[in-house]
CSV table of C-alpha atoms in Angstrom, one decimal:
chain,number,residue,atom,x,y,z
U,27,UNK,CA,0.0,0.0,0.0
U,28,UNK,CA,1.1,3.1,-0.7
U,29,UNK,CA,0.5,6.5,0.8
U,30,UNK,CA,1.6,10.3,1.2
U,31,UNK,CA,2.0,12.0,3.7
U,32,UNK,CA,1.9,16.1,3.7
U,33,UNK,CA,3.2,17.9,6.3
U,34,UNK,CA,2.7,21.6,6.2
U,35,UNK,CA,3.5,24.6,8.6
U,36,UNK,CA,0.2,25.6,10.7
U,37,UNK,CA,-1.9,28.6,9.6
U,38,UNK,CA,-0.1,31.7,10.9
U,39,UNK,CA,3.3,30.4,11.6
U,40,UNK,CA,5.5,32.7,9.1
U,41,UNK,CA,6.4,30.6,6.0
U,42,UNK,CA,9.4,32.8,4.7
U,43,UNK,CA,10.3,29.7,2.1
U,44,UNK,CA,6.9,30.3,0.6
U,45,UNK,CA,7.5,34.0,0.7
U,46,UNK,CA,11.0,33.6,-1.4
U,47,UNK,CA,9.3,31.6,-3.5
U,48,UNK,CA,5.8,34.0,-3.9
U,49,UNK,CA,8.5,37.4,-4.3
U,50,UNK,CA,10.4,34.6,-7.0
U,51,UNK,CA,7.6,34.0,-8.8
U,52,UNK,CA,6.6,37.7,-8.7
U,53,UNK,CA,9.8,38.8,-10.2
U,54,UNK,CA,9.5,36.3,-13.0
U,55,UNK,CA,6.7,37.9,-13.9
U,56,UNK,CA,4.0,36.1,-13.0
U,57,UNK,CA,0.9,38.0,-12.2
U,58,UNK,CA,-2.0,36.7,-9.6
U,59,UNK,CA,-0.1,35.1,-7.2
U,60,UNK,CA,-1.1,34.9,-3.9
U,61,UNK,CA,-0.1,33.5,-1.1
U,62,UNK,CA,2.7,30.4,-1.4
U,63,UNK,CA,3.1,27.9,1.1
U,64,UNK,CA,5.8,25.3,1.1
U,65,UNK,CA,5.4,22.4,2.6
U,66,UNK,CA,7.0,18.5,2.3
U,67,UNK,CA,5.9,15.8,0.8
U,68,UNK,CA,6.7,12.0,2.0
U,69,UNK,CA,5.8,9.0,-0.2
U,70,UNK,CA,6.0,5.7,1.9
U,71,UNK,CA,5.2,2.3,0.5
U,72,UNK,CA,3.7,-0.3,3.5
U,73,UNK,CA,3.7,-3.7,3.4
U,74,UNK,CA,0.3,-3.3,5.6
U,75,UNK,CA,-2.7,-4.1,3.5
U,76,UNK,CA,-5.5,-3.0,6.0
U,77,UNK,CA,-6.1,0.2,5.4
U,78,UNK,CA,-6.9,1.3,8.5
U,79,UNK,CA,-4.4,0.0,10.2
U,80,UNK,CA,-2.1,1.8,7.8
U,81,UNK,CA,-3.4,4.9,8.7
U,82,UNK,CA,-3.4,4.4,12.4
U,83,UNK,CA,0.3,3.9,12.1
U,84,UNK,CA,1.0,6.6,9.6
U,85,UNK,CA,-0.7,8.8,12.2
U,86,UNK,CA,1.8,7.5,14.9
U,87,UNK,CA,4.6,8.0,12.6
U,88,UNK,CA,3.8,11.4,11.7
U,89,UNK,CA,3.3,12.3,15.4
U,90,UNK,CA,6.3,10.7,16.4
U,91,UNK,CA,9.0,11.3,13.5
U,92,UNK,CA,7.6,13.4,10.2
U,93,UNK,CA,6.0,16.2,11.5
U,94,UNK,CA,6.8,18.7,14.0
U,95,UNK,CA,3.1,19.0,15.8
U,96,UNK,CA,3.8,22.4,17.4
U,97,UNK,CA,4.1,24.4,14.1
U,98,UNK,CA,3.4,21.5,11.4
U,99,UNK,CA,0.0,19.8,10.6
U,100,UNK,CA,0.0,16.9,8.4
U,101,UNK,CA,-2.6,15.0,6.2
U,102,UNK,CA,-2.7,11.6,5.4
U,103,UNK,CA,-3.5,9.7,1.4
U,104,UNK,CA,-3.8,6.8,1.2
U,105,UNK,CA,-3.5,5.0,-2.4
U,106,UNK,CA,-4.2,0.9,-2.8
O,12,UNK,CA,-8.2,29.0,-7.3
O,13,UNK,CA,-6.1,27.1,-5.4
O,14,UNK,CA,-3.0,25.1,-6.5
O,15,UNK,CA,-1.0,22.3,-5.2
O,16,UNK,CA,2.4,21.5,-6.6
O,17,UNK,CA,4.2,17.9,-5.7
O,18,UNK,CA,8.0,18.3,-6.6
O,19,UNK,CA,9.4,14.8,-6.5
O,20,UNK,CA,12.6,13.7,-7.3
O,21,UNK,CA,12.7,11.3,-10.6
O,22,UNK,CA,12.4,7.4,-10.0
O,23,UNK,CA,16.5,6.5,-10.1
O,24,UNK,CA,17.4,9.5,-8.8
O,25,UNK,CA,19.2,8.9,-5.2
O,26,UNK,CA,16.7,10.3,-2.3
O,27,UNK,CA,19.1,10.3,1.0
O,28,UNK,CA,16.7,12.2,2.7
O,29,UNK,CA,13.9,9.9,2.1
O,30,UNK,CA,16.7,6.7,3.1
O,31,UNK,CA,17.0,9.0,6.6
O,32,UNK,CA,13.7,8.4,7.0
O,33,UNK,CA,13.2,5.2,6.7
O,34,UNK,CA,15.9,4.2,8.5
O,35,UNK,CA,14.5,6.3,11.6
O,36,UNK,CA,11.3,4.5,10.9
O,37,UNK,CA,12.5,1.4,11.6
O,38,UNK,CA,14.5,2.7,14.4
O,39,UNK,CA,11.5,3.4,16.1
O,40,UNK,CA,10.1,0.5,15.5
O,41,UNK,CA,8.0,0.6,12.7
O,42,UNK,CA,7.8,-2.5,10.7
O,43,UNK,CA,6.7,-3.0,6.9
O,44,UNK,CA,7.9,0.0,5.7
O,45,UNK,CA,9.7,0.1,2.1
O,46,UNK,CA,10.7,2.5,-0.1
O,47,UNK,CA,10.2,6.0,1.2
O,48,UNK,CA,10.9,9.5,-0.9
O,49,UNK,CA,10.7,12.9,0.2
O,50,UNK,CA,9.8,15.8,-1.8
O,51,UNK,CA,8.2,19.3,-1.8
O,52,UNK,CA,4.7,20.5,-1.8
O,53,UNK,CA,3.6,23.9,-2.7
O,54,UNK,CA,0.6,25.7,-2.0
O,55,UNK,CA,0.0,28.1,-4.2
O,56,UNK,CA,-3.0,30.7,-4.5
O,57,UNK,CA,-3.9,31.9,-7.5
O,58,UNK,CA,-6.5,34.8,-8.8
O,59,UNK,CA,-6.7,33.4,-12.3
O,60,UNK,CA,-9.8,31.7,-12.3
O,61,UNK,CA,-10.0,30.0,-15.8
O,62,UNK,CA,-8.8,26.3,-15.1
O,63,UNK,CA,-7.1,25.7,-18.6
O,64,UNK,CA,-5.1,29.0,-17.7
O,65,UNK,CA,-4.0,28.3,-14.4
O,66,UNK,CA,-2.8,25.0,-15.3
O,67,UNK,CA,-0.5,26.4,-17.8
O,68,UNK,CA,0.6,29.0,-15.8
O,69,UNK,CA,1.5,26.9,-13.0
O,70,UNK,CA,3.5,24.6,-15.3
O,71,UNK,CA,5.5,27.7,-17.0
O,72,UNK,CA,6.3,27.9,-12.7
O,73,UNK,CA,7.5,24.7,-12.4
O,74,UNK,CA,9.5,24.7,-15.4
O,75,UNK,CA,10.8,28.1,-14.3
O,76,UNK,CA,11.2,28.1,-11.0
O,77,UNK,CA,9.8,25.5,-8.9
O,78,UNK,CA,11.5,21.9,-10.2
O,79,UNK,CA,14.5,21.4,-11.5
O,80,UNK,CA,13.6,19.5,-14.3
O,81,UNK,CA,17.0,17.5,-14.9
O,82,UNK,CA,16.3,15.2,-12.5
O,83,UNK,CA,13.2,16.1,-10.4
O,84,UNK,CA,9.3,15.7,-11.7
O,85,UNK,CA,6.2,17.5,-11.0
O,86,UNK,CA,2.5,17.1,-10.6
O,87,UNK,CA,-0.3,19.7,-10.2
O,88,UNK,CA,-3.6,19.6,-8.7
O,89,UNK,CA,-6.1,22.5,-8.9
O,90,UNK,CA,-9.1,23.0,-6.1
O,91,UNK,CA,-11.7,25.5,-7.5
């Protein structure tokens, strides 16, 4: 089974990667951009088929290792 | 219009940051875990509001700025 994993910083905690890369796009020239949040990405294939077992321990291991639950919030996908 | 931009790393391109991982995962005890690759996410908001024009838009971003296209890949989703 195979899932992803996005971690991303919290609403309100300053982002100033997503800023560089906002003022970057800006001085490119592209027009209509808003706001830019970067965030990472983690692709992990399980051996576990049940799916919610899977997600109980990509939970843990986001608590645990992958995210950084004072600032970061994460979201889980799942893919058969 | 919202975007989200996966920036991945090719498949045969080394990921060490992704083999950190997994190695800690098993270190703390997580079994069944197999390949794992980390890459970037990026949130982007947009005010273009015509699909076909945001999509290209973003992708002229990517190319430009966002992936570096030599040896990493890149995926969009769009959320009305």
């Amino acid at each position: 089974m195979k899932a992803r994993v996005f971690v991303t910083l919290k609403n309100g905690v300053l982002d100033p990667q997503g800023k560089a890369i906002g003022h970057a796009l800006g001085n490119l020239g592209f027009e209509g951009v808003g706001s830019v949040r970067q965030g990472k990405l983690i692709e992990i294939e399980l051996s576990e088929t049940d799916e919610a077992k899977a997600k109980a321990a990509l939970k843990e291991m986001c608590e645990k290792l992958l995210a950084n639950t004072v600032i970061e919030k994460y979201d889980i996908e799942l893919k058969a």
